[in-house]
């Protein structure tokens, strides 16, 4: 047994529909992967290759638990996303083989301190504190890959019962197999890695007390209240 000088951290995990836990190793996020969202953020979706940022594994919020409104922001935004859970690692994965590396899928939210992110963009600094803060990744239950088709299906977010975001997975600029293949050329993917695949248009601010309910056709939903 290793002789740690402090107690090792607990393992972040996602609940699996039907029972069990999926341990979370790393969280990779694809930026601006829906054309209309790219345009609302001031970018050209037709010429931009995929790019990535990360969140810490322990940013995950599960089981419908509340999300504390984070410190140092006055502009907390929601971003509803499909999440891919990697079950078989690899490097330089072929696009045609990419889905064989997926363990499952779930619904999730990339919560963003937009004011901090925008300031970082202006000054050419990293986005970490705008994206990778505590409790910034609420997620629903994970569903095994064989039970879900990631190429199409309605994706939607309600805030206090009103539609804020609605689109279809078929509108992803870079499909799930393309993202896995591309990302695996930059890092060696490993079991336990999650990939947040990007958000459609309609991102906006939320306040304390707001109830967020996200859904993706064919997957369990994600639900979180901002407190």
PDB file of C-alpha atoms in Angstrom:
ATOM      1  CA  UNK A   1       0.000   0.000   0.000  1.00  0.00           C
ATOM      2  CA  UNK A   2       1.342   3.429  -0.971  1.00  0.00           C
ATOM      3  CA  UNK A   3       2.598   5.592   1.867  1.00  0.00           C
ATOM      4  CA  UNK A   4       0.775   8.841   1.023  1.00  0.00           C
ATOM      5  CA  UNK A   5       1.727  11.864   3.128  1.00  0.00           C
ATOM      6  CA  UNK A   6      -1.883  13.117   2.958  1.00  0.00           C
ATOM      7  CA  UNK A   7      -5.125  11.234   2.334  1.00  0.00           C
ATOM      8  CA  UNK A   8      -5.599  10.685  -1.423  1.00  0.00           C
ATOM      9  CA  UNK A   9      -8.595  12.466  -2.978  1.00  0.00           C
ATOM     10  CA  UNK A  10     -11.798  10.574  -3.586  1.00  0.00           C
ATOM     11  CA  UNK A  11     -12.575   9.478  -7.135  1.00  0.00           C
ATOM     12  CA  UNK A  12     -15.133  11.606  -9.005  1.00  0.00           C
ATOM     13  CA  UNK A  13     -17.753   9.411 -10.673  1.00  0.00           C
ATOM     14  CA  UNK A  14     -20.938   9.447 -12.729  1.00  0.00           C
ATOM     15  CA  UNK A  15     -23.936   7.269 -11.850  1.00  0.00           C
ATOM     16  CA  UNK A  16     -24.839   4.728 -14.521  1.00  0.00           C
ATOM     17  CA  UNK A  17     -28.493   4.147 -15.423  1.00  0.00           C
ATOM     18  CA  UNK A  18     -29.335   0.724 -13.966  1.00  0.00           C
ATOM     19  CA  UNK A  19     -26.578   0.774 -11.347  1.00  0.00           C
ATOM     20  CA  UNK A  20     -22.853   1.241 -10.916  1.00  0.00           C
ATOM     21  CA  UNK A  21     -20.448   4.172 -11.129  1.00  0.00           C
ATOM     22  CA  UNK A  22     -18.194   5.402 -13.951  1.00  0.00           C
ATOM     23  CA  UNK A  23     -14.939   6.889 -12.578  1.00  0.00           C
ATOM     24  CA  UNK A  24     -14.014  10.249 -14.096  1.00  0.00           C
ATOM     25  CA  UNK A  25     -10.355  10.764 -15.045  1.00  0.00           C
ATOM     26  CA  UNK A  26     -10.302  13.974 -17.106  1.00  0.00           C
ATOM     27  CA  UNK A  27     -12.901  16.261 -18.715  1.00  0.00           C
ATOM     28  CA  UNK A  28     -12.153  17.649 -22.179  1.00  0.00           C
ATOM     29  CA  UNK A  29     -14.521  20.242 -23.688  1.00  0.00           C
ATOM     30  CA  UNK A  30     -14.926  21.157 -27.357  1.00  0.00           C
ATOM     31  CA  UNK A  31     -15.354  24.871 -27.947  1.00  0.00           C
ATOM     32  CA  UNK A  32     -17.898  26.347 -30.359  1.00  0.00           C
ATOM     33  CA  UNK A  33     -19.068  23.093 -31.977  1.00  0.00           C
ATOM     34  CA  UNK A  34     -22.493  24.295 -33.179  1.00  0.00           C
ATOM     35  CA  UNK A  35     -22.537  26.854 -35.992  1.00  0.00           C
ATOM     36  CA  UNK A  36     -25.171  29.163 -34.500  1.00  0.00           C
ATOM     37  CA  UNK A  37     -23.434  29.199 -31.107  1.00  0.00           C
ATOM     38  CA  UNK A  38     -20.117  29.976 -32.820  1.00  0.00           C
ATOM     39  CA  UNK A  39     -21.789  32.925 -34.549  1.00  0.00           C
ATOM     40  CA  UNK A  40     -23.380  34.223 -31.337  1.00  0.00           C
ATOM     41  CA  UNK A  41     -19.891  34.143 -29.778  1.00  0.00           C
ATOM     42  CA  UNK A  42     -18.466  36.132 -32.707  1.00  0.00           C
ATOM     43  CA  UNK A  43     -16.639  33.339 -34.584  1.00  0.00           C
ATOM     44  CA  UNK A  44     -16.741  31.857 -38.092  1.00  0.00           C
ATOM     45  CA  UNK A  45     -17.885  28.197 -37.826  1.00  0.00           C
ATOM     46  CA  UNK A  46     -17.028  27.382 -41.431  1.00  0.00           C
ATOM     47  CA  UNK A  47     -13.246  27.595 -41.090  1.00  0.00           C
ATOM     48  CA  UNK A  48     -12.467  26.857 -37.446  1.00  0.00           C
ATOM     49  CA  UNK A  49     -10.933  23.459 -36.571  1.00  0.00           C
ATOM     50  CA  UNK A  50     -11.856  21.889 -33.219  1.00  0.00           C
ATOM     51  CA  UNK A  51     -10.202  23.300 -30.112  1.00  0.00           C
ATOM     52  CA  UNK A  52     -10.372  22.174 -26.505  1.00  0.00           C
ATOM     53  CA  UNK A  53     -10.305  23.322 -22.905  1.00  0.00           C
ATOM     54  CA  UNK A  54     -10.585  21.257 -19.729  1.00  0.00           C
ATOM     55  CA  UNK A  55     -12.394  21.018 -16.429  1.00  0.00           C
ATOM     56  CA  UNK A  56     -11.198  19.151 -13.330  1.00  0.00           C
ATOM     57  CA  UNK A  57     -12.826  15.775 -12.706  1.00  0.00           C
ATOM     58  CA  UNK A  58     -14.223  16.927  -9.367  1.00  0.00           C
ATOM     59  CA  UNK A  59     -16.205  19.727 -11.065  1.00  0.00           C
ATOM     60  CA  UNK A  60     -18.878  17.075 -11.741  1.00  0.00           C
ATOM     61  CA  UNK A  61     -22.235  17.544  -9.964  1.00  0.00           C
ATOM     62  CA  UNK A  62     -24.543  14.512 -10.017  1.00  0.00           C
ATOM     63  CA  UNK A  63     -27.844  13.237  -8.683  1.00  0.00           C
ATOM     64  CA  UNK A  64     -29.687  16.520  -9.187  1.00  0.00           C
ATOM     65  CA  UNK A  65     -27.659  18.185  -6.419  1.00  0.00           C
ATOM     66  CA  UNK A  66     -27.734  21.970  -6.134  1.00  0.00           C
ATOM     67  CA  UNK A  67     -24.962  24.066  -7.692  1.00  0.00           C
ATOM     68  CA  UNK A  68     -23.661  26.964  -5.591  1.00  0.00           C
ATOM     69  CA  UNK A  69     -23.485  30.249  -7.504  1.00  0.00           C
ATOM     70  CA  UNK A  70     -19.708  30.621  -7.934  1.00  0.00           C
ATOM     71  CA  UNK A  71     -17.553  33.365  -6.493  1.00  0.00           C
ATOM     72  CA  UNK A  72     -15.958  36.172  -8.527  1.00  0.00           C
ATOM     73  CA  UNK A  73     -18.614  36.390 -11.238  1.00  0.00           C
ATOM     74  CA  UNK A  74     -21.748  38.359 -12.032  1.00  0.00           C
ATOM     75  CA  UNK A  75     -22.404  36.568 -15.337  1.00  0.00           C
ATOM     76  CA  UNK A  76     -22.865  32.790 -14.898  1.00  0.00           C
ATOM     77  CA  UNK A  77     -23.989  31.141 -18.143  1.00  0.00           C
ATOM     78  CA  UNK A  78     -25.471  27.729 -18.992  1.00  0.00           C
ATOM     79  CA  UNK A  79     -24.240  25.576 -21.897  1.00  0.00           C
ATOM     80  CA  UNK A  80     -26.219  22.363 -22.524  1.00  0.00           C
ATOM     81  CA  UNK A  81     -24.119  19.520 -24.016  1.00  0.00           C
ATOM     82  CA  UNK A  82     -23.857  15.859 -25.001  1.00  0.00           C
ATOM     83  CA  UNK A  83     -21.112  14.122 -23.014  1.00  0.00           C
ATOM     84  CA  UNK A  84     -19.104  11.160 -24.287  1.00  0.00           C
ATOM     85  CA  UNK A  85     -17.507   8.754 -21.787  1.00  0.00           C
ATOM     86  CA  UNK A  86     -14.399   6.942 -23.022  1.00  0.00           C
ATOM     87  CA  UNK A  87     -14.129   3.274 -22.066  1.00  0.00           C
ATOM     88  CA  UNK A  88     -11.188   2.181 -24.240  1.00  0.00           C
ATOM     89  CA  UNK A  89      -8.173   4.458 -24.494  1.00  0.00           C
ATOM     90  CA  UNK A  90      -5.932   5.104 -27.451  1.00  0.00           C
ATOM     91  CA  UNK A  91      -3.884   7.515 -29.521  1.00  0.00           C
ATOM     92  CA  UNK A  92      -4.299   8.374 -33.222  1.00  0.00           C
ATOM     93  CA  UNK A  93      -7.710   6.701 -33.196  1.00  0.00           C
ATOM     94  CA  UNK A  94      -9.221   6.266 -36.653  1.00  0.00           C
ATOM     95  CA  UNK A  95     -12.525   8.063 -37.168  1.00  0.00           C
ATOM     96  CA  UNK A  96     -14.097   4.825 -38.430  1.00  0.00           C
ATOM     97  CA  UNK A  97     -13.135   3.077 -35.158  1.00  0.00           C
ATOM     98  CA  UNK A  98     -13.822   5.983 -32.784  1.00  0.00           C
ATOM     99  CA  UNK A  99     -17.217   4.888 -31.468  1.00  0.00           C
ATOM    100  CA  UNK A 100     -15.714   1.554 -30.372  1.00  0.00           C
ATOM    101  CA  UNK A 101     -13.779   3.554 -27.753  1.00  0.00           C
ATOM    102  CA  UNK A 102     -16.971   4.962 -26.189  1.00  0.00           C
ATOM    103  CA  UNK A 103     -18.387   3.424 -23.005  1.00  0.00           C
ATOM    104  CA  UNK A 104     -21.482   5.614 -22.840  1.00  0.00           C
ATOM    105  CA  UNK A 105     -23.201   8.977 -23.090  1.00  0.00           C
ATOM    106  CA  UNK A 106     -24.958  11.442 -20.796  1.00  0.00           C
ATOM    107  CA  UNK A 107     -26.500  14.904 -20.684  1.00  0.00           C
ATOM    108  CA  UNK A 108     -24.569  17.704 -19.029  1.00  0.00           C
ATOM    109  CA  UNK A 109     -23.990  21.397 -18.524  1.00  0.00           C
ATOM    110  CA  UNK A 110     -20.796  23.355 -19.100  1.00  0.00           C
ATOM    111  CA  UNK A 111     -21.371  26.185 -16.614  1.00  0.00           C
ATOM    112  CA  UNK A 112     -19.300  29.248 -17.470  1.00  0.00           C
ATOM    113  CA  UNK A 113     -18.228  32.402 -15.657  1.00  0.00           C
ATOM    114  CA  UNK A 114     -18.668  34.397 -18.868  1.00  0.00           C
ATOM    115  CA  UNK A 115     -17.246  37.652 -17.546  1.00  0.00           C
ATOM    116  CA  UNK A 116     -14.034  35.922 -16.492  1.00  0.00           C
ATOM    117  CA  UNK A 117     -13.839  34.046 -19.792  1.00  0.00           C
ATOM    118  CA  UNK A 118     -14.370  37.225 -21.831  1.00  0.00           C
ATOM    119  CA  UNK A 119     -11.689  39.080 -19.883  1.00  0.00           C
ATOM    120  CA  UNK A 120      -9.288  36.191 -20.462  1.00  0.00           C
ATOM    121  CA  UNK A 121     -10.041  36.293 -24.193  1.00  0.00           C
ATOM    122  CA  UNK A 122      -9.347  40.037 -24.370  1.00  0.00           C
ATOM    123  CA  UNK A 123      -6.010  39.718 -22.612  1.00  0.00           C
ATOM    124  CA  UNK A 124      -4.911  36.499 -24.324  1.00  0.00           C
ATOM    125  CA  UNK A 125      -4.905  34.550 -21.071  1.00  0.00           C
ATOM    126  CA  UNK A 126      -6.122  30.976 -20.394  1.00  0.00           C
ATOM    127  CA  UNK A 127      -9.839  30.342 -19.816  1.00  0.00           C
ATOM    128  CA  UNK A 128      -9.307  28.071 -16.798  1.00  0.00           C
ATOM    129  CA  UNK A 129     -11.008  30.220 -14.178  1.00  0.00           C
ATOM    130  CA  UNK A 130     -13.920  30.959 -16.518  1.00  0.00           C
ATOM    131  CA  UNK A 131     -14.571  27.278 -17.222  1.00  0.00           C
ATOM    132  CA  UNK A 132     -12.846  24.978 -14.724  1.00  0.00           C
ATOM    133  CA  UNK A 133     -14.217  26.148 -11.386  1.00  0.00           C
ATOM    134  CA  UNK A 134     -15.866  24.107  -8.619  1.00  0.00           C
ATOM    135  CA  UNK A 135     -19.270  22.534  -9.443  1.00  0.00           C
ATOM    136  CA  UNK A 136     -19.047  23.710 -13.073  1.00  0.00           C
ATOM    137  CA  UNK A 137     -20.107  20.404 -14.687  1.00  0.00           C
ATOM    138  CA  UNK A 138     -23.579  19.139 -13.650  1.00  0.00           C
ATOM    139  CA  UNK A 139     -24.305  15.801 -15.355  1.00  0.00           C
ATOM    140  CA  UNK A 140     -27.086  13.245 -15.626  1.00  0.00           C
ATOM    141  CA  UNK A 141     -26.940   9.461 -15.510  1.00  0.00           C
ATOM    142  CA  UNK A 142     -24.676   7.669 -17.972  1.00  0.00           C
ATOM    143  CA  UNK A 143     -26.192   5.290 -20.546  1.00  0.00           C
ATOM    144  CA  UNK A 144     -24.118   2.518 -22.205  1.00  0.00           C
ATOM    145  CA  UNK A 145     -23.089   3.302 -25.777  1.00  0.00           C
ATOM    146  CA  UNK A 146     -25.084   0.531 -27.438  1.00  0.00           C
ATOM    147  CA  UNK A 147     -28.333   2.160 -26.340  1.00  0.00           C
ATOM    148  CA  UNK A 148     -27.782   5.578 -27.963  1.00  0.00           C
ATOM    149  CA  UNK A 149     -27.072   7.116 -31.378  1.00  0.00           C
ATOM    150  CA  UNK A 150     -24.949  10.307 -30.979  1.00  0.00           C
ATOM    151  CA  UNK A 151     -25.460  11.460 -34.575  1.00  0.00           C
ATOM    152  CA  UNK A 152     -28.951  12.911 -34.103  1.00  0.00           C
ATOM    153  CA  UNK A 153     -31.591  13.794 -31.546  1.00  0.00           C
ATOM    154  CA  UNK A 154     -33.135  16.834 -29.911  1.00  0.00           C
ATOM    155  CA  UNK A 155     -31.029  18.689 -27.336  1.00  0.00           C
ATOM    156  CA  UNK A 156     -32.809  21.245 -25.145  1.00  0.00           C
ATOM    157  CA  UNK A 157     -32.478  23.262 -21.948  1.00  0.00           C
ATOM    158  CA  UNK A 158     -35.283  24.755 -19.873  1.00  0.00           C
ATOM    159  CA  UNK A 159     -34.666  27.451 -17.272  1.00  0.00           C
ATOM    160  CA  UNK A 160     -37.555  27.786 -14.816  1.00  0.00           C
ATOM    161  CA  UNK A 161     -39.721  25.818 -17.259  1.00  0.00           C
ATOM    162  CA  UNK A 162     -38.996  28.043 -20.293  1.00  0.00           C
ATOM    163  CA  UNK A 163     -36.947  26.936 -23.308  1.00  0.00           C
ATOM    164  CA  UNK A 164     -33.535  28.616 -23.471  1.00  0.00           C
ATOM    165  CA  UNK A 165     -31.637  26.313 -25.836  1.00  0.00           C
ATOM    166  CA  UNK A 166     -32.988  23.899 -28.428  1.00  0.00           C
ATOM    167  CA  UNK A 167     -31.255  22.217 -31.359  1.00  0.00           C
ATOM    168  CA  UNK A 168     -30.325  18.785 -32.702  1.00  0.00           C
ATOM    169  CA  UNK A 169     -27.139  16.707 -32.350  1.00  0.00           C
ATOM    170  CA  UNK A 170     -27.041  16.458 -36.148  1.00  0.00           C
ATOM    171  CA  UNK A 171     -25.975  20.124 -36.149  1.00  0.00           C
ATOM    172  CA  UNK A 172     -22.635  19.441 -34.465  1.00  0.00           C
ATOM    173  CA  UNK A 173     -19.891  20.931 -36.662  1.00  0.00           C
ATOM    174  CA  UNK A 174     -17.537  18.115 -35.668  1.00  0.00           C
ATOM    175  CA  UNK A 175     -19.308  14.805 -35.056  1.00  0.00           C
ATOM    176  CA  UNK A 176     -18.543  12.570 -32.082  1.00  0.00           C
ATOM    177  CA  UNK A 177     -16.269  10.211 -34.129  1.00  0.00           C
ATOM    178  CA  UNK A 178     -14.449  13.217 -35.634  1.00  0.00           C
ATOM    179  CA  UNK A 179     -13.899  14.783 -32.196  1.00  0.00           C
ATOM    180  CA  UNK A 180     -12.559  11.548 -30.697  1.00  0.00           C
ATOM    181  CA  UNK A 181     -10.192  11.017 -33.639  1.00  0.00           C
ATOM    182  CA  UNK A 182      -8.973  14.624 -33.546  1.00  0.00           C
ATOM    183  CA  UNK A 183      -8.511  14.775 -29.776  1.00  0.00           C
ATOM    184  CA  UNK A 184      -6.630  11.456 -29.776  1.00  0.00           C
ATOM    185  CA  UNK A 185      -4.009  13.044 -32.016  1.00  0.00           C
ATOM    186  CA  UNK A 186      -3.344  15.640 -29.307  1.00  0.00           C
ATOM    187  CA  UNK A 187      -3.460  13.433 -26.180  1.00  0.00           C
ATOM    188  CA  UNK A 188      -3.630   9.726 -25.442  1.00  0.00           C
ATOM    189  CA  UNK A 189      -7.243   9.167 -24.419  1.00  0.00           C
ATOM    190  CA  UNK A 190      -7.775   6.898 -21.433  1.00  0.00           C
ATOM    191  CA  UNK A 191     -10.676   5.023 -19.824  1.00  0.00           C
ATOM    192  CA  UNK A 192     -12.563   7.455 -17.589  1.00  0.00           C
ATOM    193  CA  UNK A 193     -12.046  10.474 -19.830  1.00  0.00           C
ATOM    194  CA  UNK A 194     -15.147  12.547 -20.616  1.00  0.00           C
ATOM    195  CA  UNK A 195     -15.636  14.733 -23.688  1.00  0.00           C
ATOM    196  CA  UNK A 196     -18.175  17.557 -23.573  1.00  0.00           C
ATOM    197  CA  UNK A 197     -19.072  18.032 -27.229  1.00  0.00           C
ATOM    198  CA  UNK A 198     -20.187  21.670 -27.363  1.00  0.00           C
ATOM    199  CA  UNK A 199     -23.366  23.679 -26.908  1.00  0.00           C
ATOM    200  CA  UNK A 200     -26.006  25.023 -29.300  1.00  0.00           C
ATOM    201  CA  UNK A 201     -27.093  28.649 -29.489  1.00  0.00           C
ATOM    202  CA  UNK A 202     -29.089  30.363 -26.749  1.00  0.00           C
ATOM    203  CA  UNK A 203     -26.538  30.550 -23.948  1.00  0.00           C
ATOM    204  CA  UNK A 204     -27.504  33.133 -21.340  1.00  0.00           C
ATOM    205  CA  UNK A 205     -27.086  34.138 -17.717  1.00  0.00           C
ATOM    206  CA  UNK A 206     -28.707  32.397 -14.756  1.00  0.00           C
ATOM    207  CA  UNK A 207     -29.340  33.638 -11.218  1.00  0.00           C
ATOM    208  CA  UNK A 208     -29.609  32.159  -7.748  1.00  0.00           C
ATOM    209  CA  UNK A 209     -32.868  30.209  -7.473  1.00  0.00           C
ATOM    210  CA  UNK A 210     -33.030  29.285 -11.169  1.00  0.00           C
ATOM    211  CA  UNK A 211     -33.888  25.672 -12.016  1.00  0.00           C
ATOM    212  CA  UNK A 212     -32.083  24.227 -15.053  1.00  0.00           C
ATOM    213  CA  UNK A 213     -33.499  21.112 -16.724  1.00  0.00           C
ATOM    214  CA  UNK A 214     -31.624  19.745 -19.703  1.00  0.00           C
ATOM    215  CA  UNK A 215     -32.616  16.903 -22.009  1.00  0.00           C
ATOM    216  CA  UNK A 216     -31.189  14.980 -24.938  1.00  0.00           C
ATOM    217  CA  UNK A 217     -33.473  12.635 -26.852  1.00  0.00           C
ATOM    218  CA  UNK A 218     -32.738   9.072 -25.748  1.00  0.00           C
ATOM    219  CA  UNK A 219     -30.773   9.970 -22.592  1.00  0.00           C
ATOM    220  CA  UNK A 220     -31.653  10.698 -18.968  1.00  0.00           C
ATOM    221  CA  UNK A 221     -31.893  14.421 -18.297  1.00  0.00           C
ATOM    222  CA  UNK A 222     -29.737  16.692 -16.152  1.00  0.00           C
ATOM    223  CA  UNK A 223     -31.330  18.835 -13.454  1.00  0.00           C
ATOM    224  CA  UNK A 224     -29.704  21.427 -11.195  1.00  0.00           C
ATOM    225  CA  UNK A 225     -30.799  24.407  -9.157  1.00  0.00           C
ATOM    226  CA  UNK A 226     -28.509  27.390  -8.703  1.00  0.00           C
ATOM    227  CA  UNK A 227     -28.276  28.309  -5.006  1.00  0.00           C
TER     228      UNK A 227
END
